[in-house]
XYZ file of N, CA, C and O in Angstrom:
708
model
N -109.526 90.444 90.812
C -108.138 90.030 90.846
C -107.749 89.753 92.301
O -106.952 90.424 92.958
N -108.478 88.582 92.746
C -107.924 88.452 94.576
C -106.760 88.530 94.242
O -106.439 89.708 94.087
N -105.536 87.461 93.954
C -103.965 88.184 94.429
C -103.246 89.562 93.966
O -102.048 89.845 93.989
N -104.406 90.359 93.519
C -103.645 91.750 93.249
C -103.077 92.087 94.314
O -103.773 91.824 95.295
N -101.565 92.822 94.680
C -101.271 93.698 95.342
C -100.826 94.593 95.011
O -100.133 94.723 94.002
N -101.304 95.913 96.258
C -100.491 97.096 95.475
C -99.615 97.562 96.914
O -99.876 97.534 98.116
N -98.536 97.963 96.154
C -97.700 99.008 97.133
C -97.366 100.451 96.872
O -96.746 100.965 95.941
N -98.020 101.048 98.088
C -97.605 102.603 97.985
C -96.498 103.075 98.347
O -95.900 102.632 99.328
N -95.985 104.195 97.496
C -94.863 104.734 98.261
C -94.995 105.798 98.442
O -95.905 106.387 97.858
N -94.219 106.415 99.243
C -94.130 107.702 99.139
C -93.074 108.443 98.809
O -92.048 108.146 99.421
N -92.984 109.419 97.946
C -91.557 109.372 96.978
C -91.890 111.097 97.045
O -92.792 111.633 97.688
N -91.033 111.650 96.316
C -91.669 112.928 95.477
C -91.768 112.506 94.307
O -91.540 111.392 93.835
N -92.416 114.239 93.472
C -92.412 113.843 92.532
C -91.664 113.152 91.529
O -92.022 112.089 91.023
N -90.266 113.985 91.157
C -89.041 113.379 90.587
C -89.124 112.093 90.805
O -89.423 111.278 89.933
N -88.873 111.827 91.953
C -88.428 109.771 91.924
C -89.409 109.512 91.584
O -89.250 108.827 90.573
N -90.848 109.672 91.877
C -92.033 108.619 91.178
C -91.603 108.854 89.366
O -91.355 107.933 88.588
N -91.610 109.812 89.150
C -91.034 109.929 87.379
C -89.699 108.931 86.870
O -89.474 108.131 85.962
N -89.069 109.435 87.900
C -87.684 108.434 87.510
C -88.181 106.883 87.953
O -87.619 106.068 87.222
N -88.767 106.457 88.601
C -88.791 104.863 88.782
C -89.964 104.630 88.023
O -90.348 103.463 87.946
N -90.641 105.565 87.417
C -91.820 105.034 86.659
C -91.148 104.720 85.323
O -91.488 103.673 84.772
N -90.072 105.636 84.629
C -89.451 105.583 83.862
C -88.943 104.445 83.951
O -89.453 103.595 83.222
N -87.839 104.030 84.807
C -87.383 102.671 84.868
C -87.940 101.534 85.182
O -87.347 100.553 85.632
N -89.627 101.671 84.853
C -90.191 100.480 85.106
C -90.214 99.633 86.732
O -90.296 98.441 87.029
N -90.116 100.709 87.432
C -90.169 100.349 89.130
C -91.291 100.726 89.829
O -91.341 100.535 91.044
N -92.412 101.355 89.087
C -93.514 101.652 89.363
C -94.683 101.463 88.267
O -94.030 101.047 87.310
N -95.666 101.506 87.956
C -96.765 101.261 87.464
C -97.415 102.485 86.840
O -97.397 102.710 85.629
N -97.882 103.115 87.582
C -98.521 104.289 87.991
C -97.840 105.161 89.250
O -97.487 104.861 90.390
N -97.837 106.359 88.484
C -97.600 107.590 89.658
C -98.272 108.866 89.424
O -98.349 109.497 88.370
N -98.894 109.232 90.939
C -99.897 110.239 91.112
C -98.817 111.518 91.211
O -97.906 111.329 92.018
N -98.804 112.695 90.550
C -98.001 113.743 90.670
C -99.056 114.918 90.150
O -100.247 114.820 89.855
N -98.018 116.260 90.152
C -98.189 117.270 89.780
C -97.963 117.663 88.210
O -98.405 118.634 87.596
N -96.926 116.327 87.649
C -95.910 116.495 86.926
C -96.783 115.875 85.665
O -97.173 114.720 85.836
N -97.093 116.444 84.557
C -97.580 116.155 83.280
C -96.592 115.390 82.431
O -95.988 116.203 81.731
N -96.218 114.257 82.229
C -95.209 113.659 81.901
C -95.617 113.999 79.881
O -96.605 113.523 79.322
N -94.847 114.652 79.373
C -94.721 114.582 77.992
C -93.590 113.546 77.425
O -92.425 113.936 77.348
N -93.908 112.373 77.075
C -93.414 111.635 76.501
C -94.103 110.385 75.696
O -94.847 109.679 76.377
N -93.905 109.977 74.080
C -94.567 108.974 73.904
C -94.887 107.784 74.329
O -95.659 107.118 73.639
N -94.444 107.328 75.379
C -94.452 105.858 75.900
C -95.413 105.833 76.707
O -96.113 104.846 76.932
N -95.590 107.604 77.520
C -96.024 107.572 78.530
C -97.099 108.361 78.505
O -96.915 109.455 77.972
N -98.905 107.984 79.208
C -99.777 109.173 79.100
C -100.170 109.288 80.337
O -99.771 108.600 81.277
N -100.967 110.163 80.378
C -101.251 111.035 81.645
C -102.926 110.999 81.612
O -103.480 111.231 80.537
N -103.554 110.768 82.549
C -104.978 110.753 83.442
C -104.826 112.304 84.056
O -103.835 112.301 84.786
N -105.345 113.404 84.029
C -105.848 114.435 84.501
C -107.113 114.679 85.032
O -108.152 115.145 84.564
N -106.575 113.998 86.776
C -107.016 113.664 87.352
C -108.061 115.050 88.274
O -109.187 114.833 88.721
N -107.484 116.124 88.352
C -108.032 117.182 88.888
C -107.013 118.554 89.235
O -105.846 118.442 89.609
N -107.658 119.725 89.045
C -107.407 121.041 88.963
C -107.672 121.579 90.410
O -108.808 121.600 90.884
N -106.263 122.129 91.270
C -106.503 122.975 92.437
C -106.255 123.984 92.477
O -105.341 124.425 91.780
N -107.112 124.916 93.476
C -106.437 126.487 93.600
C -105.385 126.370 94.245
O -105.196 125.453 95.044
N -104.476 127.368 93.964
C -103.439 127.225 95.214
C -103.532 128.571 95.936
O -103.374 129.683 95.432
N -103.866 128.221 97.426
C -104.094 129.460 98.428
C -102.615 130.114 99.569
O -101.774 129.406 100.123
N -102.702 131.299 99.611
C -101.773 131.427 100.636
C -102.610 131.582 102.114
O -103.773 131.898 102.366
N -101.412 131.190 102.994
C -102.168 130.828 104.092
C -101.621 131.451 105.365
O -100.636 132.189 105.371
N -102.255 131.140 106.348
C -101.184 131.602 107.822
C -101.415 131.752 108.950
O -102.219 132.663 109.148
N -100.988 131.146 110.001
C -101.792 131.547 111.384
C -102.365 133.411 111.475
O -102.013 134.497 111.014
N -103.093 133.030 112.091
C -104.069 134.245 112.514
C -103.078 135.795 112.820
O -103.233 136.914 112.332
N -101.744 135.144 114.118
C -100.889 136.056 114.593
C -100.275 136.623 113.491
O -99.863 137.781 113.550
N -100.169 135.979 112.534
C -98.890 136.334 111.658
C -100.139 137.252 110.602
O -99.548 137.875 109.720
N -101.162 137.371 110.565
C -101.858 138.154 109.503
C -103.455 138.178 110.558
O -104.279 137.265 110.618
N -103.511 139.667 111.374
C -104.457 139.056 112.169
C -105.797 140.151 111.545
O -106.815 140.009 112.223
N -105.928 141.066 110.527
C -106.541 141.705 109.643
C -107.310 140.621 108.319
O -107.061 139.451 108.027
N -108.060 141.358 107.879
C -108.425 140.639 106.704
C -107.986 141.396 105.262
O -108.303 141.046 104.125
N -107.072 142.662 105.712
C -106.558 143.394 104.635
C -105.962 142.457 104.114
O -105.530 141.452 104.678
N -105.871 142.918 102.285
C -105.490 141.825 101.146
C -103.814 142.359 101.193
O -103.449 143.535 101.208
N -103.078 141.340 101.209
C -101.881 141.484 101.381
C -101.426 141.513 99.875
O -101.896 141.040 98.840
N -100.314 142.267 100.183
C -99.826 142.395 98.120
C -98.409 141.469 98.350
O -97.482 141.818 99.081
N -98.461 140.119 97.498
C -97.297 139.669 97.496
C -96.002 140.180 97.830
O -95.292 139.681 98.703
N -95.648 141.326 97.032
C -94.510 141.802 97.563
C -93.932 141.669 99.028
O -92.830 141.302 99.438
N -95.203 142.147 99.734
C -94.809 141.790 101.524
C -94.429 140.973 102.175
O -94.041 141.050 103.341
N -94.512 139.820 101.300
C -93.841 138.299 101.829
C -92.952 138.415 101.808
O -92.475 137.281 101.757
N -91.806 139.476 101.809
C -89.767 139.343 101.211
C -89.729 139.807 102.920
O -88.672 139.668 103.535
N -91.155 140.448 103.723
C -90.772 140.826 105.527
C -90.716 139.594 105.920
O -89.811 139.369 106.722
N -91.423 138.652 105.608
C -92.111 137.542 106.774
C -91.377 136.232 106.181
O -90.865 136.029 105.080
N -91.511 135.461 107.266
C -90.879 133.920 107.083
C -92.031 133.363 105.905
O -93.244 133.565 105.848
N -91.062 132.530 104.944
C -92.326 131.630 104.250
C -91.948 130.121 104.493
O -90.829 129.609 104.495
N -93.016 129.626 104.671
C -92.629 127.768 104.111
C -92.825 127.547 102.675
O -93.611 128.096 101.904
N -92.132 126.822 102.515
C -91.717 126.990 101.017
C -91.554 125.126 100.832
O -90.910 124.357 101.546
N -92.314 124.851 99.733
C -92.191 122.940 99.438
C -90.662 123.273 98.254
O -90.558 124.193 97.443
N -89.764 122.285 98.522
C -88.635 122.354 98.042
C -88.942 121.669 96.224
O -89.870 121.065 95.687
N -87.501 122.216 95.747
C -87.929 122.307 94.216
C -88.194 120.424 93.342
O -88.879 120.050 92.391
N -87.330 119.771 94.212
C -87.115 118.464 93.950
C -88.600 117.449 94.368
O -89.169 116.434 93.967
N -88.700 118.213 95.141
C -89.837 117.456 96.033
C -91.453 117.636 95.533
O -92.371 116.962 96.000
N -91.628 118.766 94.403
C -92.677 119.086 93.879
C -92.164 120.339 92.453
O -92.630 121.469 92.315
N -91.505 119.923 91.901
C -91.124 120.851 90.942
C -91.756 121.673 90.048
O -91.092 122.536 89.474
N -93.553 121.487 89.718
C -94.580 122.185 89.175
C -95.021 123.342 89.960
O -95.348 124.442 89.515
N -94.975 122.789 91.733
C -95.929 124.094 92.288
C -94.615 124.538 92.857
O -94.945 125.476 93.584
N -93.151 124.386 92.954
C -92.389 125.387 92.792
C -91.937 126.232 91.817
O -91.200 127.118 92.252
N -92.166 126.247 90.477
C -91.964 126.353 89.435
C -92.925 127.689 89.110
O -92.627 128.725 88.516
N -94.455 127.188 89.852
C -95.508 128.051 89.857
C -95.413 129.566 90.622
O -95.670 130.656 90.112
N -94.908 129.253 92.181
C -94.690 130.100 92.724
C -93.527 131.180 92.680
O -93.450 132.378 92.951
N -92.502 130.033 92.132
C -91.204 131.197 91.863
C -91.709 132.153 90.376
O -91.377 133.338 90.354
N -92.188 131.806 89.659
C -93.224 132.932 88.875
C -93.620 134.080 89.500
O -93.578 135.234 89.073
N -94.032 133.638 90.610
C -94.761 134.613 91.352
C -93.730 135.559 92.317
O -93.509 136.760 92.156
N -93.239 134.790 93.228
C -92.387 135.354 93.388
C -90.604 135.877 93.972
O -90.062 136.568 94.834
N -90.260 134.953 92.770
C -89.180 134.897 92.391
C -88.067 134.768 93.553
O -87.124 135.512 93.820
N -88.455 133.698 94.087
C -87.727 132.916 94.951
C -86.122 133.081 95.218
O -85.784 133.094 96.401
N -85.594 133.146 94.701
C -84.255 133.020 94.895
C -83.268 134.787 95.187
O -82.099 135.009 95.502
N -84.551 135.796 94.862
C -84.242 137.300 95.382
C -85.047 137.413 97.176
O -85.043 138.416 97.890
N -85.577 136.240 97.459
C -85.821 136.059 99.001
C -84.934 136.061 99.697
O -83.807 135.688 99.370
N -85.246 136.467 100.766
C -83.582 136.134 102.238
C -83.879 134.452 102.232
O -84.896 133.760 102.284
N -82.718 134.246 102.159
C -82.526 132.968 102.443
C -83.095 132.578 103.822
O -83.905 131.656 103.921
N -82.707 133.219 104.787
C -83.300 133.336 106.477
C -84.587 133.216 106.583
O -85.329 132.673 107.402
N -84.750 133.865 105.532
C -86.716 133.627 106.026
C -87.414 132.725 105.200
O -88.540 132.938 104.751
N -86.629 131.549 104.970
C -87.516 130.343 103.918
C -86.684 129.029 104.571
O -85.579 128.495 104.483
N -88.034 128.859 105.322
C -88.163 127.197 105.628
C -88.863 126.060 104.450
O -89.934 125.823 103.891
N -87.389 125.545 104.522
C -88.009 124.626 103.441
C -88.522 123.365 103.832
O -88.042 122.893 104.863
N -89.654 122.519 103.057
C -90.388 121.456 103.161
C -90.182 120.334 102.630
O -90.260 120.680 101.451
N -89.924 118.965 102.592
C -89.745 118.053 101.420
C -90.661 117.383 101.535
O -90.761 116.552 100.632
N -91.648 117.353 102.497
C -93.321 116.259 102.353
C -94.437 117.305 103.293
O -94.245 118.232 104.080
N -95.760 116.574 102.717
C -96.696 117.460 103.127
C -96.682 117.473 104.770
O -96.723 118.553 105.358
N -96.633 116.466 105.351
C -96.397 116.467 106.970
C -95.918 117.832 107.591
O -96.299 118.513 108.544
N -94.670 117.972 106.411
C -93.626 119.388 106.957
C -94.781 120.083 107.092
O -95.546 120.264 108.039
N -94.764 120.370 106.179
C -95.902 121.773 105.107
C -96.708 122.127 106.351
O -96.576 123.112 107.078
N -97.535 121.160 106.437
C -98.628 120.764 107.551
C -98.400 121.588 108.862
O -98.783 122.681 109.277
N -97.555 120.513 109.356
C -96.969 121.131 110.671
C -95.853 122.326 110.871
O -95.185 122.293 111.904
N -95.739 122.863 110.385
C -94.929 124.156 109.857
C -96.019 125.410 110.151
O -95.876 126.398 110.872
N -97.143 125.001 109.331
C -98.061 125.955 108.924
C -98.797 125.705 110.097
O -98.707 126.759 110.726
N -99.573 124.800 110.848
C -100.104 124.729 111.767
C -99.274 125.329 113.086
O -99.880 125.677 114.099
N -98.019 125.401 112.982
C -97.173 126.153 114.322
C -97.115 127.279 114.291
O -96.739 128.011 115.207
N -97.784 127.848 112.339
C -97.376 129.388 112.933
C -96.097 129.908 112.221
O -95.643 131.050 112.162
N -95.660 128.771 111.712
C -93.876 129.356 111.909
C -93.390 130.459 110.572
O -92.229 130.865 110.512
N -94.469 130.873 109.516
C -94.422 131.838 108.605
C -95.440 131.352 107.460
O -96.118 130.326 107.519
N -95.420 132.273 106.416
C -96.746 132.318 105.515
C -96.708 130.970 104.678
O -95.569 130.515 104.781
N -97.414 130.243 103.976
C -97.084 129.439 103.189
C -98.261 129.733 102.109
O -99.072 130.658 102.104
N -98.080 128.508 101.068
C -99.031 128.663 100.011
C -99.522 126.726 99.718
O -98.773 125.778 99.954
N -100.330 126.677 99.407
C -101.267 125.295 100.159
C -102.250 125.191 98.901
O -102.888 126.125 98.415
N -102.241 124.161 98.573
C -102.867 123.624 97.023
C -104.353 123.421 98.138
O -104.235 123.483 99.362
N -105.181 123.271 97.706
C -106.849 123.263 98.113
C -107.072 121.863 98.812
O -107.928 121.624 99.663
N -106.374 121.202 98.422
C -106.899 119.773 99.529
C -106.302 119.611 101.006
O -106.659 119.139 102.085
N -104.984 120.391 100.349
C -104.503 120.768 101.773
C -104.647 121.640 103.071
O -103.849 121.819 103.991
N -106.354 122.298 102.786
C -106.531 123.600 104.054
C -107.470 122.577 104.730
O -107.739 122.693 105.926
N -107.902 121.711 104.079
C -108.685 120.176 105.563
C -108.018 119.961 106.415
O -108.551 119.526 107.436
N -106.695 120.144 106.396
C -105.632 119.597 107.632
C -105.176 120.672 108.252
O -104.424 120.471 109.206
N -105.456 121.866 107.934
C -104.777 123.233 108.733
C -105.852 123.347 110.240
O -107.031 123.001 110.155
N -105.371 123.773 111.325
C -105.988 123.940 112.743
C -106.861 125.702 112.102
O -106.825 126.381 111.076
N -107.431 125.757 113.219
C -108.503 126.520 112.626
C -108.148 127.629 113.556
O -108.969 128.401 114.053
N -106.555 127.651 113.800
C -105.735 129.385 113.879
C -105.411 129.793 112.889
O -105.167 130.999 112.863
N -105.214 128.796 111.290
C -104.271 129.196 109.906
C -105.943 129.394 109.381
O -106.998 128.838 109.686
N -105.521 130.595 108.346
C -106.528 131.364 107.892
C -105.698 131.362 105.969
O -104.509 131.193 105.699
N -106.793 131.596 105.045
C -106.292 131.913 103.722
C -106.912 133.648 103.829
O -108.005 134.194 103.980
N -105.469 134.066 103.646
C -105.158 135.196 102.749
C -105.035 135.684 102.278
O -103.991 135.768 101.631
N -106.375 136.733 102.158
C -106.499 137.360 100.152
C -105.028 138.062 99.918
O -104.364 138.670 100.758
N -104.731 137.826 98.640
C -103.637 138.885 98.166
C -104.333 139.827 97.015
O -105.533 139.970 96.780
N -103.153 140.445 96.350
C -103.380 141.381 95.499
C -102.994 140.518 94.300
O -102.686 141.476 93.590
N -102.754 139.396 93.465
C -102.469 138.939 92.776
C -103.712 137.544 92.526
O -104.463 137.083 93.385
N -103.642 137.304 91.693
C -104.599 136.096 91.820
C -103.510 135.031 91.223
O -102.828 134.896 90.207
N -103.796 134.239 92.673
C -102.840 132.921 92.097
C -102.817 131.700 91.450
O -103.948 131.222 91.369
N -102.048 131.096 91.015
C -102.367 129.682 89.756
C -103.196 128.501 90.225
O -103.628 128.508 91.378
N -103.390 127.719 89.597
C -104.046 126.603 89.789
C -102.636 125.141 89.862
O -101.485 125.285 89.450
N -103.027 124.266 90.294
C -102.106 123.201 90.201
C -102.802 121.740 89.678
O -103.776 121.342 90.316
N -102.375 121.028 88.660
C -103.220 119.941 88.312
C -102.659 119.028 88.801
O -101.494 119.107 89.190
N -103.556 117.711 88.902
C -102.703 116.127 89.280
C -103.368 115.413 88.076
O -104.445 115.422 87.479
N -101.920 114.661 88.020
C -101.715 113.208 87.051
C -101.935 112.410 87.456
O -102.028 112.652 88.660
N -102.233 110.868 87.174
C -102.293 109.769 87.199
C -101.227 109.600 86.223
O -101.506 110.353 85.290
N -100.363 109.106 86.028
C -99.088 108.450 85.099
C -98.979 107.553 85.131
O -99.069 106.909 86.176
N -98.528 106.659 83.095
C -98.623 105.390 83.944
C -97.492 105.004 81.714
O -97.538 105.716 80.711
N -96.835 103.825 81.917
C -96.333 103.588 80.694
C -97.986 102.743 79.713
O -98.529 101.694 80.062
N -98.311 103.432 78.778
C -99.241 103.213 78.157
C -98.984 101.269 77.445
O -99.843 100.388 77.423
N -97.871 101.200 77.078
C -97.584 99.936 76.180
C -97.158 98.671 77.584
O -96.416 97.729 77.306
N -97.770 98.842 79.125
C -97.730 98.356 79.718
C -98.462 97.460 79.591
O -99.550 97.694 79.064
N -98.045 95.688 80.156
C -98.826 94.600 79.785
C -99.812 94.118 81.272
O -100.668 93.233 81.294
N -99.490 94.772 82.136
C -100.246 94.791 83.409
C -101.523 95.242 83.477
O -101.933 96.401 83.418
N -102.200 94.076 83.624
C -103.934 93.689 83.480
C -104.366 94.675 84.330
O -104.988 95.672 83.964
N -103.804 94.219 86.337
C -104.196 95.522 86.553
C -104.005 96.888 86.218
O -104.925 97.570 86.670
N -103.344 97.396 85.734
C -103.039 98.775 85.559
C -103.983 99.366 84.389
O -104.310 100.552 84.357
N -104.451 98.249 83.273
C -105.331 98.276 82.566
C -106.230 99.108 83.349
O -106.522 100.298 83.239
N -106.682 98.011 84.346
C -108.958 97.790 84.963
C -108.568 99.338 86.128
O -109.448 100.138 86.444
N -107.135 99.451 86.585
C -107.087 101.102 87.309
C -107.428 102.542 86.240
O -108.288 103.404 86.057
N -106.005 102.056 85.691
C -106.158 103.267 84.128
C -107.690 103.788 83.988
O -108.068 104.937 84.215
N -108.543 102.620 83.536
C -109.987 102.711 83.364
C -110.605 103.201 84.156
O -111.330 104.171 83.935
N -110.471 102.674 85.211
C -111.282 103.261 86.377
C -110.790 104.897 86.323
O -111.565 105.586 85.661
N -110.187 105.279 86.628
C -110.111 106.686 86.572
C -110.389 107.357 85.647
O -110.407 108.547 85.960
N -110.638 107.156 84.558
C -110.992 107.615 83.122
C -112.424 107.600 83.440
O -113.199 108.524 83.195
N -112.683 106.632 83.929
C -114.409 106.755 83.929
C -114.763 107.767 84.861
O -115.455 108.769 84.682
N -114.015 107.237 86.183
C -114.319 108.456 87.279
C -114.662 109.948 86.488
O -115.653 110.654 86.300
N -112.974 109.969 86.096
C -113.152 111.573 85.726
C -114.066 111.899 84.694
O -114.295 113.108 84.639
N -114.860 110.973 83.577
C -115.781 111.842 82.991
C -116.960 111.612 83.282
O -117.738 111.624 82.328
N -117.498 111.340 84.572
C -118.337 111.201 85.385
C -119.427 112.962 85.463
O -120.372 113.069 86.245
């Protein structure tokens, strides 16, 4: 398809759902398992999600028990901006009985990134994301074992777009590779 083009955006999750919904996108890569008939989902891959942290801030290899995170600053990815792996963690632990003071919040991975690379309090980091941590941020056993996070490929199934067809496919094949 030489004149294929594609354009990326970068959205969160929510808006890629909402403009996929309104037919302003094609396909969107999320966290977010879209249950709806119009629409199916490519399950694309399964991550651990690790907690993490510069060295200073946890300089032992003792297993920390969640609870202890209500002392220390956390970075925290905001609820709009990834609503599955906040959803996941406030499970865990129950976010909104936190000091407000000690939760820096994130709305893109950049934050996350550079947040966690400064040091600036504990965070929790899906598995593709400890390639980009400086090699002062360390993962931190806890006393809990924590969830996994999946990604979608999303896309409106009764779509008449050839490419989205020969992509759709392609990833289907990938994944049962």
């Amino acid at each position: 398809m030489p004149d294929l083009k594609i354009h990326l955006h970068s959205l969160t999750c929510m808006e890629q759902i909402q403009r996929l919904k309104n037919a302003e996108l094609d396909l969107c890569i999320t966290r977010f398992h879209l249950d709806h008939p119009d629409f199916d989902n490519i399950h694309l891959l399964t991550e651990q999600i690790y907690l993490v942290a510069a060295q200073h801030l946890h300089p032992t290899d003792r297993i920390l028990k969640l609870q202890e995170l209500k002392n220390h600053n956390m970075i925290m990815c905001e609820q709009n901006a990834s609503p599955v792996f906040y959803e996941k963690l406030d499970k865990l632990l129950c976010i909104d009985q936190l000091e407000h003071e000690q939760l820096l919040w994130v709305t893109n991975v950049l934050q996350h990134i550079n947040l966690t690379n400064m040091g600036m309090g504990f965070s929790f980091a899906p598995e593709y994301l400890l390639r980009f941590l400086n090699e002062h941020v360390k993962i931190v056993q806890t006393d809990q074992a924590l969830p996994k996070l999946g990604l979608y490929a999303t896309f409106n199934k009764n779509s008449q777009n050839p490419a989205l067809k020969i992509i759709t496919q392609a990833l289907k094949n990938t994944i049962n590779i």
